[in-house]
Short mmCIF file of C-alpha atoms and ligand atoms in Angstrom, two decimals:
data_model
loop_
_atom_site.label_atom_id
_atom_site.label_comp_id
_atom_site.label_asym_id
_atom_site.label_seq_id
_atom_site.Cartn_x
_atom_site.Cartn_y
_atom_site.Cartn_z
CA UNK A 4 21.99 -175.60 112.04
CA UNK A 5 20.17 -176.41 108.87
CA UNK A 6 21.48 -175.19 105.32
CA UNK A 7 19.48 -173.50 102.87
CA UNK A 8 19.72 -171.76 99.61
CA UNK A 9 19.68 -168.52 101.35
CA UNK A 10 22.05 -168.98 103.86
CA UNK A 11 24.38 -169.86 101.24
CA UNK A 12 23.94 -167.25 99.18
CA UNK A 13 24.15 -164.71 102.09
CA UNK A 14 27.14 -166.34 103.37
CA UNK A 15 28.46 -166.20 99.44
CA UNK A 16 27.93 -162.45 99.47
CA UNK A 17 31.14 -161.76 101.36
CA UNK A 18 33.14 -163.46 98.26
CA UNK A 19 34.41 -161.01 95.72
CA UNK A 20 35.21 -161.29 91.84
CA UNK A 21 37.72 -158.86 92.22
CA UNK A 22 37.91 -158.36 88.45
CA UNK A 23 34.87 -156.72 88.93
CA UNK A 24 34.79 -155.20 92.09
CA UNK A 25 32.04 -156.77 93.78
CA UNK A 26 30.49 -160.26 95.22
CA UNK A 27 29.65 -163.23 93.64
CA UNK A 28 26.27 -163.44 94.69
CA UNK A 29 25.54 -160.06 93.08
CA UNK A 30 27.59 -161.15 89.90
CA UNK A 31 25.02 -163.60 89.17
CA UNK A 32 28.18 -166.26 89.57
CA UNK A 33 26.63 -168.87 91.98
CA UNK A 34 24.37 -171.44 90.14
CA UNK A 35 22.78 -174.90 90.51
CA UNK A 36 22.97 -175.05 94.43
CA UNK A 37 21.98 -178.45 96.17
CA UNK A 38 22.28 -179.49 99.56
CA UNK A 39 22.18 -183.49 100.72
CA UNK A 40 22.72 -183.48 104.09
CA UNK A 41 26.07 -182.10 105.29
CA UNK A 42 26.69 -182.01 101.70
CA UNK A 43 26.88 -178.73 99.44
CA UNK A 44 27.49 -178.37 95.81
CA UNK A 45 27.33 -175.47 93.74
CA UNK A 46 28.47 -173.56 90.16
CA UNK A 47 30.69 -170.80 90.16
CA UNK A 48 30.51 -169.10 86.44
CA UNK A 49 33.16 -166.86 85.27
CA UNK A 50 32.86 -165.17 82.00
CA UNK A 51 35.81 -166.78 80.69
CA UNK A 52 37.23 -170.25 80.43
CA UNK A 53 40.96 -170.06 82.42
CA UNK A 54 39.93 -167.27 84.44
CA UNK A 55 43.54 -166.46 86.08
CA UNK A 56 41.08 -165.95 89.61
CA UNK A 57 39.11 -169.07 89.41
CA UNK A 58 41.02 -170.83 92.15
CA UNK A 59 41.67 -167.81 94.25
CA UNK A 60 37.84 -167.33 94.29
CA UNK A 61 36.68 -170.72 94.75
CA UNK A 62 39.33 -171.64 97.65
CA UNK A 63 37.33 -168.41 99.26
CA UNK A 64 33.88 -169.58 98.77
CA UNK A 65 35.08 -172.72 100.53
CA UNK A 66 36.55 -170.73 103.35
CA UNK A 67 34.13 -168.56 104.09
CA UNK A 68 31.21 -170.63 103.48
CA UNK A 69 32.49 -173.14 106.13
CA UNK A 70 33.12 -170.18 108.37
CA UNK A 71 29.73 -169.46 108.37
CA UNK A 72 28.06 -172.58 107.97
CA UNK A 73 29.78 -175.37 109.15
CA UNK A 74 33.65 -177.03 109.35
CA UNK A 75 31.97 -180.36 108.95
CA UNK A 76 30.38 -179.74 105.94
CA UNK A 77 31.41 -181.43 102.35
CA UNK A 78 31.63 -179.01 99.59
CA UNK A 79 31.70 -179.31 95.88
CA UNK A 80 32.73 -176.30 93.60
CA UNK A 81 32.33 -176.65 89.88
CA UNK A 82 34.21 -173.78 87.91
CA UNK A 83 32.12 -173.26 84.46
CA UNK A 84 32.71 -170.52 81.68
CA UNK A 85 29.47 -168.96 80.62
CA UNK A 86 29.49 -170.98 77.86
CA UNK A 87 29.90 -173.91 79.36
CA UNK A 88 26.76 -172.78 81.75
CA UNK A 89 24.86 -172.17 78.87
CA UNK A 90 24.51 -168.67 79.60
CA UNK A 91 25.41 -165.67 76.44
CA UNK A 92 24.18 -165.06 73.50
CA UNK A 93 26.29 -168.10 72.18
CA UNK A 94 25.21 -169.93 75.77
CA UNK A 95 23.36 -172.97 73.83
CA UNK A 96 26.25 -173.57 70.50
CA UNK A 97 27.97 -176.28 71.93
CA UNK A 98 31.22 -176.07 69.32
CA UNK A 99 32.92 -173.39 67.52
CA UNK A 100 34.57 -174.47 64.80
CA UNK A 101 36.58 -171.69 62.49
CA UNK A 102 38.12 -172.73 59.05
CA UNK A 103 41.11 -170.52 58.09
CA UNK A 104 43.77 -170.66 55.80
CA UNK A 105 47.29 -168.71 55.38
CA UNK A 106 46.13 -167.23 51.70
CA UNK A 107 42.74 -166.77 49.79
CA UNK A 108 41.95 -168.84 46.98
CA UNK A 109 42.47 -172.00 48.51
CA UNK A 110 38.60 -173.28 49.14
CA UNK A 111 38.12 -171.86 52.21
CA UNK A 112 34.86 -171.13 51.75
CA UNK A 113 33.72 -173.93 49.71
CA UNK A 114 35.13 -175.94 52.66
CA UNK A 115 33.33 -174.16 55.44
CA UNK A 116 29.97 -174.26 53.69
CA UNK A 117 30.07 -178.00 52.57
CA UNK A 118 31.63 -178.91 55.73
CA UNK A 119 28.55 -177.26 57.49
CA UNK A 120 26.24 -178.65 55.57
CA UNK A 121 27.71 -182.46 56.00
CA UNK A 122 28.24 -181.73 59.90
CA UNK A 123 24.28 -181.25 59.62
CA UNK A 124 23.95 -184.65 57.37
CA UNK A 125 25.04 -186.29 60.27
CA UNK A 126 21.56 -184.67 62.10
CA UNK A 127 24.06 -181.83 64.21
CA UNK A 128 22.20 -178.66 64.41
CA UNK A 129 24.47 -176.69 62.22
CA UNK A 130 25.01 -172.90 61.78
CA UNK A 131 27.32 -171.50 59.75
CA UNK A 132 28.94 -167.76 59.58
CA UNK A 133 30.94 -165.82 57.22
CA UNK A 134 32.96 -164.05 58.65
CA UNK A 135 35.12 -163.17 55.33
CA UNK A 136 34.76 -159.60 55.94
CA UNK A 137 36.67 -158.28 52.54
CA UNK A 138 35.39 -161.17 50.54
CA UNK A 139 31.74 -162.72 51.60
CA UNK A 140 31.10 -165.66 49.16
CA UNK A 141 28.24 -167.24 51.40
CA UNK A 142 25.37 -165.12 50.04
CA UNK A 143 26.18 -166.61 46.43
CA UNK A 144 27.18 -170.48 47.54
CA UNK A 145 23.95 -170.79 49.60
CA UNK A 146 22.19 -169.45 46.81
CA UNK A 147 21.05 -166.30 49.07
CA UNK A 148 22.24 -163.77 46.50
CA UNK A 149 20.27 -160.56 47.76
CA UNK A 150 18.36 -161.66 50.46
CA UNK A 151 18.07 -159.74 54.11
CA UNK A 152 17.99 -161.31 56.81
CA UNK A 153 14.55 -160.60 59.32
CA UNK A 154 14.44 -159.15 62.56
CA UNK A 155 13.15 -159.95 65.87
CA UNK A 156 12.45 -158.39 69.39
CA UNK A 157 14.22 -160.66 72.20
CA UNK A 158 14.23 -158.79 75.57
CA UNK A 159 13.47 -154.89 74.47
CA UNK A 160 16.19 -155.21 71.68
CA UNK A 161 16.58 -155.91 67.81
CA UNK A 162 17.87 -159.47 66.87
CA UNK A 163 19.22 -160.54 63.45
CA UNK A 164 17.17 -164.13 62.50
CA UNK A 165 20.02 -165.80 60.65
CA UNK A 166 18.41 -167.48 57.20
CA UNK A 167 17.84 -170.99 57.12
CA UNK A 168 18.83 -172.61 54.19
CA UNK A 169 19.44 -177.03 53.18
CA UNK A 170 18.95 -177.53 56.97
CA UNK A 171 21.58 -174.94 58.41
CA UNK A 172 21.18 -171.44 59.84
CA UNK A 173 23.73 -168.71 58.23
CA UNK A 174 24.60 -165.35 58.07
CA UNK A 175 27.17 -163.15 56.15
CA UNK A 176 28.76 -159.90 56.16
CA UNK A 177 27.52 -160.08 52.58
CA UNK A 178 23.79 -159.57 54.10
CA UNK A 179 24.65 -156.17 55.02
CA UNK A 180 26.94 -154.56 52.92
CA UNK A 181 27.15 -153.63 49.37
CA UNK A 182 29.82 -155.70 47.38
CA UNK A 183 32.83 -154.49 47.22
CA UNK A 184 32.35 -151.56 49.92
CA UNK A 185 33.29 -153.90 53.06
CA UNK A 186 37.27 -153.34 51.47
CA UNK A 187 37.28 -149.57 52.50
CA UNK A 188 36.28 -150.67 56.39
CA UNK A 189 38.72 -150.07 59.04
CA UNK A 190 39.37 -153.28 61.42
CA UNK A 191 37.37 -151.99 63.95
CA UNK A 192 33.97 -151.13 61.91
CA UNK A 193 34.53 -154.66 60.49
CA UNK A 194 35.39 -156.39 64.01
CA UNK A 195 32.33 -154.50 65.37
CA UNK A 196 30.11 -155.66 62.26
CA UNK A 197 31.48 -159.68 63.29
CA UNK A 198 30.42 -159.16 66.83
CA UNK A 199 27.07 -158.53 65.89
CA UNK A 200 26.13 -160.90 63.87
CA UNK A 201 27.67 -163.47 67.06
CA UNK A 202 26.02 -161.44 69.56
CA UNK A 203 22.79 -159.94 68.02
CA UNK A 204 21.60 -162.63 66.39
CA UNK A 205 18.91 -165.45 67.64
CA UNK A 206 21.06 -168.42 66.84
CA UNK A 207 19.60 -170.88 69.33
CA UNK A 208 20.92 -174.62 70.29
CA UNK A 209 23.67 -175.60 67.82
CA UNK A 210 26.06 -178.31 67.66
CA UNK A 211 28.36 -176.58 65.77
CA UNK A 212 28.77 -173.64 64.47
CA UNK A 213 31.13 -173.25 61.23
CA UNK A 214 32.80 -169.80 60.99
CA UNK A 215 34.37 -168.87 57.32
CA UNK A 216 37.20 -166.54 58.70
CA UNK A 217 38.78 -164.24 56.37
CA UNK A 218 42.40 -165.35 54.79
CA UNK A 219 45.62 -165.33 56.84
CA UNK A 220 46.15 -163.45 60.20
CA UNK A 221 45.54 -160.05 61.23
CA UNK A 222 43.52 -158.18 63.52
CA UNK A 223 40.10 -158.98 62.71
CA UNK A 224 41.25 -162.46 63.25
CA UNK A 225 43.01 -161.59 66.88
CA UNK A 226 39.52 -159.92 67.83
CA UNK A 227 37.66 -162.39 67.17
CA UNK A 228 38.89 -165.29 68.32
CA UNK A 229 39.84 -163.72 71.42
CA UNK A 230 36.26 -162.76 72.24
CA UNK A 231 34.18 -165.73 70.63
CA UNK A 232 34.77 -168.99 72.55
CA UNK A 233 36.09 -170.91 69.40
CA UNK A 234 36.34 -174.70 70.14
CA UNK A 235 38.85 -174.93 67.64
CA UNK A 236 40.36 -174.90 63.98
CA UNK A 237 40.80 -176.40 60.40
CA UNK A 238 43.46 -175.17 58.56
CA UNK A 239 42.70 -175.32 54.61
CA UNK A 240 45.51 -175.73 52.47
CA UNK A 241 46.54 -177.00 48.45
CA UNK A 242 49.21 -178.99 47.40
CA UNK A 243 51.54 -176.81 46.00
CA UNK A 244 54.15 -176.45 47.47
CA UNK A 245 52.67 -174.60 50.28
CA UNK A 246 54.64 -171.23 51.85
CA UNK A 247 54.88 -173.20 55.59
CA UNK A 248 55.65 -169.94 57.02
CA UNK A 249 51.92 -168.46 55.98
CA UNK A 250 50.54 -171.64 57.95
CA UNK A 251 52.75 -171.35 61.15
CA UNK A 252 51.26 -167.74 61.49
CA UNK A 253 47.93 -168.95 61.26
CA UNK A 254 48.84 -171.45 63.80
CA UNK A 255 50.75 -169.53 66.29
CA UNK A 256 47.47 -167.16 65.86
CA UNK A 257 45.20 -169.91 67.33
CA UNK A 258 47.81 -171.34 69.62
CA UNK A 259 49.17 -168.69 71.49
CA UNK A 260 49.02 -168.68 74.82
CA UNK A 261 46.22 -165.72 75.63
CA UNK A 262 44.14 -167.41 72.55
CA UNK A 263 44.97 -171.31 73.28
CA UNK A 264 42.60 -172.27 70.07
CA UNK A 265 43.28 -175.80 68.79
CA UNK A 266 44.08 -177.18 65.44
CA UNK A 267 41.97 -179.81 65.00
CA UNK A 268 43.29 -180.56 61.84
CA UNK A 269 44.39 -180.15 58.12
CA UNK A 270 42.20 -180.55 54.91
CA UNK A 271 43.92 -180.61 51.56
CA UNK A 272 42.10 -178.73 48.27
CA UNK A 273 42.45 -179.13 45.27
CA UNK A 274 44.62 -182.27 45.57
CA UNK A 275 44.05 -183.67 42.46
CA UNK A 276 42.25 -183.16 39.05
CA UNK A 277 39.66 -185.78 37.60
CA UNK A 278 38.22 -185.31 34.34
CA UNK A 279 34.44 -186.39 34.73
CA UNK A 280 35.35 -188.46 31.90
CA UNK A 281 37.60 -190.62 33.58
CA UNK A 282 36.32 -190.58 36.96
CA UNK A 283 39.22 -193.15 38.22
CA UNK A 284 41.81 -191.26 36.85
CA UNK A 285 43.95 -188.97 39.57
CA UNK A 286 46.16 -186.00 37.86
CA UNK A 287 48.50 -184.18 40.16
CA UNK A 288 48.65 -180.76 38.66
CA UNK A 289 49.37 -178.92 41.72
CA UNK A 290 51.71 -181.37 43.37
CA UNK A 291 51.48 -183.60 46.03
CA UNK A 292 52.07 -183.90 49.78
CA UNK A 293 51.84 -180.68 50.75
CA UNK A 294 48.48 -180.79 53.11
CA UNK A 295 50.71 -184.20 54.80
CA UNK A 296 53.29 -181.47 54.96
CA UNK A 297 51.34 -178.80 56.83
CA UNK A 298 49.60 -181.47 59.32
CA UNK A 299 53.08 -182.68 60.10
CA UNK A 300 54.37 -179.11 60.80
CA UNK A 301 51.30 -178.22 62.84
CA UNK A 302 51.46 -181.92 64.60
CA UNK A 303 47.93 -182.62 63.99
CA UNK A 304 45.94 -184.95 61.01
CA UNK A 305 45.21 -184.44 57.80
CA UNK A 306 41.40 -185.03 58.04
CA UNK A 307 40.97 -185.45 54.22
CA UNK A 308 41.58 -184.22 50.34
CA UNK A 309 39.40 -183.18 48.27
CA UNK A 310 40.04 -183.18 44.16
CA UNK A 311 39.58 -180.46 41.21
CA UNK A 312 35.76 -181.22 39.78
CA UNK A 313 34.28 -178.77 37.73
CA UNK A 314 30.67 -179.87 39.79
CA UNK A 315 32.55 -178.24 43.26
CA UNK A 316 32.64 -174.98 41.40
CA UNK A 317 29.48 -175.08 39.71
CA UNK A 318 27.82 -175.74 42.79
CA UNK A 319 29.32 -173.21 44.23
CA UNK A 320 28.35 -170.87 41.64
CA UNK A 321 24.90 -171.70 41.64
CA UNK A 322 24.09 -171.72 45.28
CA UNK A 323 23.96 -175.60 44.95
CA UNK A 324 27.01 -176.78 47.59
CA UNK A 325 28.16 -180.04 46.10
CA UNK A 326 27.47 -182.17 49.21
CA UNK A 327 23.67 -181.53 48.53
CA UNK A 328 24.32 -184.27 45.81
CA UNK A 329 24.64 -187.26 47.94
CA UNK A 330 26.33 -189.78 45.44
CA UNK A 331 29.11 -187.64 44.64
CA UNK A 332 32.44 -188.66 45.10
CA UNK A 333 33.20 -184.83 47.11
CA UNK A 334 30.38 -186.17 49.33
CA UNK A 335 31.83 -188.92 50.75
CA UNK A 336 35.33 -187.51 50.93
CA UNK A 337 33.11 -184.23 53.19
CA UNK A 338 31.35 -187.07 55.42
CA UNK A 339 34.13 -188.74 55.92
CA UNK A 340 36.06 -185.26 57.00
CA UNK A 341 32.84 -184.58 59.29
CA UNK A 342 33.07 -187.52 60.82
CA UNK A 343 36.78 -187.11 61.65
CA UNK A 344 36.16 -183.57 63.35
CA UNK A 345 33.34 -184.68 65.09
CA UNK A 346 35.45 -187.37 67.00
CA UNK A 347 38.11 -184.22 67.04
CA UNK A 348 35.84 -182.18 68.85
CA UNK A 349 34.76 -184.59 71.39
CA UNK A 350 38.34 -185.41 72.17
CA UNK A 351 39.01 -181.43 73.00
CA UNK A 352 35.61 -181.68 74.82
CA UNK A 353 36.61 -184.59 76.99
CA UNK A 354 40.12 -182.53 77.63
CA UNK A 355 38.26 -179.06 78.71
CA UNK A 356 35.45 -180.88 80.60
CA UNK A 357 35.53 -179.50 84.29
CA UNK A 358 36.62 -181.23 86.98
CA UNK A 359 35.13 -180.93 90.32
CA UNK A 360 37.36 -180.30 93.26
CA UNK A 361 35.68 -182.03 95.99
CA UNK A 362 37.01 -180.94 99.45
CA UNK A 363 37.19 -183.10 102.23
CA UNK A 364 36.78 -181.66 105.53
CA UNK A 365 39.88 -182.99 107.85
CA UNK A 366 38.11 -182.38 111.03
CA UNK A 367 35.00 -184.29 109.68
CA UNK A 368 34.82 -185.67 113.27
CA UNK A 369 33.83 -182.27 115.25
CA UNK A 370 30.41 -180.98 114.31
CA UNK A 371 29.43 -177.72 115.33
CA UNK A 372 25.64 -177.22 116.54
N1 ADP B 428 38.01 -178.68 44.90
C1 ADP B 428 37.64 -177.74 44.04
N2 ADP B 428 37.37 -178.04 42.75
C2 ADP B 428 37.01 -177.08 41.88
N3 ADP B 428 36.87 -175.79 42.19
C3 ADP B 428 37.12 -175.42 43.46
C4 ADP B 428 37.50 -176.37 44.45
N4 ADP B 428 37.65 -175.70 45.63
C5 ADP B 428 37.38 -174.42 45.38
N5 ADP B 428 37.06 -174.22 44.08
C6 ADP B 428 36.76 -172.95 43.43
O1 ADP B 428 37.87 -172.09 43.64
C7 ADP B 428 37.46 -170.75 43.90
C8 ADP B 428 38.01 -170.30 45.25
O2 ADP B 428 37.38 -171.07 46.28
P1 ADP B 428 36.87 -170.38 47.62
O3 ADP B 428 36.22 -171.44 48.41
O4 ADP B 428 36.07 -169.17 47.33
O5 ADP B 428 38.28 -170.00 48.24
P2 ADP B 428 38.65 -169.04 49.47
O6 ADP B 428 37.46 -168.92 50.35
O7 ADP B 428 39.80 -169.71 50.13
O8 ADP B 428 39.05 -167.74 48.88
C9 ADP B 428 35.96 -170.76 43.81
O9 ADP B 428 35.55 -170.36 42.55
C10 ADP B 428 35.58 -172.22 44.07
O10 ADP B 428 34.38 -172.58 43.45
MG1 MG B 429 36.34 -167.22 50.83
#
């Protein structure tokens, strides 16, 4: 009997997602079918990564398709998360990366944005979000102060066109919402304000995304990294001598087991002061050790430290992020902290890949038709 797409698919038909109460086929699952031969391979998309049915599911499109088709045949099933396929409003941002922190007032921000902005130095397609819901500092350090995002039809609905600023595409809370007023939202006006500016917006191919998240751990948090496919996270920290117990909730946040969001490492603010004066002088006015101190407790590295200039907070007063100035000192030290993740992430993206599960027929030796 020869194979075709159809056959496939109608033979498919009698596999059910049971999450959802129906087949496969009508799921819009099954993707990328070929056929060599005797040979079958095929996509089976869940909407999540770890689906808990994956292998249920699969081990039944093998059954039943060999039922129906064939004991002799060889079949290949690929489990992919939507993501991974490409598919979602996120489909083509390959990486997630979220910058947190156990307090405010560390540099989270100033870290997410120049971070961003280095990540694209390195000629990534960057985007970067702010997702500080009670304090949005984007709309000032990107030197977007009052500026609205447009708007675009894509498929009969309304899309947000994030703004494109210094090579990057962004977009705040701040956009949207009068300063100040975001304080008096409940979690689930702000959590539904987030999801639209993942999901409604035209964001296109990225290689990263940055997301500014707002300080230590609560519910907006659990929402969202629960429902955006975050590759994983930086933990910003300073010196002093650094409440461990506000950084362990941040990480058992990201780490626990229905979230499973790595740390992919420490940077340390603030670490020194250096008059501009004496530019090879290093004063430690906030301590020392502590960022060591939080990668060692969260058993990941410290990807960099970055010192007290005036310039960092100028810049970030003025809309003029300080990595725009490529002969500063603060440069380097971001490049070199870009360059660090970027290895990071392709580590966690070697670890995730998917691996085929190839099934070899036992009874390759009695053919049917
Ligand atoms: N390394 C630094 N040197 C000088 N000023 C800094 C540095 N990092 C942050 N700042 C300033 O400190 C303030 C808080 O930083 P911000 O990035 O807004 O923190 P967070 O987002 O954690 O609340 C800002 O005014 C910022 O310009
Ligand atoms: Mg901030």
């Amino acid at each position: 009997m020869s194979i075709t797409k159809d056959k496939i698919l109608e033979s498919l038909k009698k596999v059910l997602y049971f999450p959802k109460a129906n087949n496969v086929v009508d799921l819009n699952m099954v993707d990328s079918i070929e056929i060599q031969g005797n040979k079958i391979s095929l996509n089976l998309i869940y909407p999540e990564a770890n689906d808990k049915n994956a292998h249920i599911v699969k081990d039944a499109a093998l059954r039943t398709l060999k039922a129906d088709l064939g004991q002799e045949l060889e079949i290949e099933i690929q489990t992919l998360s939507e993501q991974q396929a490409g598919r979602g409003p996120l489909g083509k941002v390959k990486n997630i990366i979220a910058v947190a922190s156990g307090k405010g007032g560390v540099g989270k921000s100033t870290v997410a944005t120049n971070l961003a902005l280095a990540l694209a130095q390195t000629g990534a397609k960057v985007g970067l979000l702010d997702a500080d819901i009670y304090g949005p500092s984007m709309p000032v350090m990107m030197g977007l102060k009052g500026v609205r995002p447009g708007a675009v039809e894509e498929g009969g609905k309304t899309k947000i066109v994030p703004i494109e600023k210094y090579g990057i595409k962004m977009l705040s809370i701040g956009f949207f919402i009068d300063e100040g007023k975001a304080l008096m939202w409940r979690g689930s006006m702000a959590s539904n304000a987030l999801q639209q500016l993942f999901n409604d917006a035209v964001w296109g191919e990225l290689d990263y995304m940055v997301l500014d998240l707002p300080p230590g751990t609560g519910d907006i948090h659990l929402t969202l990294v629960q429902s955006v496919p975050v590759t994983g996270s930086v933990i910003v920290t300073t010196p002093q001598n650094v409440a461990l117990a506000d950084v362990r909730k941040a990480a058992n946040m990201f780490e626990n087991d229905a979230i499973k969001v790595p740390i992919l490492g420490v940077v340390e603010n603030m670490s020194w002061f250096t008059p501009a004066e004496l530019p090879n002088n290093k004063y430690y006015i906030f301590g020392k050790g502590g960022g060591q101190v939080v990668a060692n407790e969260l058993n990941v590295e410290l990807l960099g430290q970055l010192p007290i200039v005036e310039s960092i907070a100028e810049g970030s007063d003025n809309g003029n992020p300080i990595v725009l100035d490529y002969q500063h000192p603060v440069s380097k030290a971001f490049a070199e902290i870009a360059k660090k993740l970027i290895e990071k992430v392709k580590i966690r993206n070697v670890q995730l890949a998917p691996t085929p599960i190839v099934q070899i027929n036992p009874n390759a030796s009695c053919a049917t038709d």
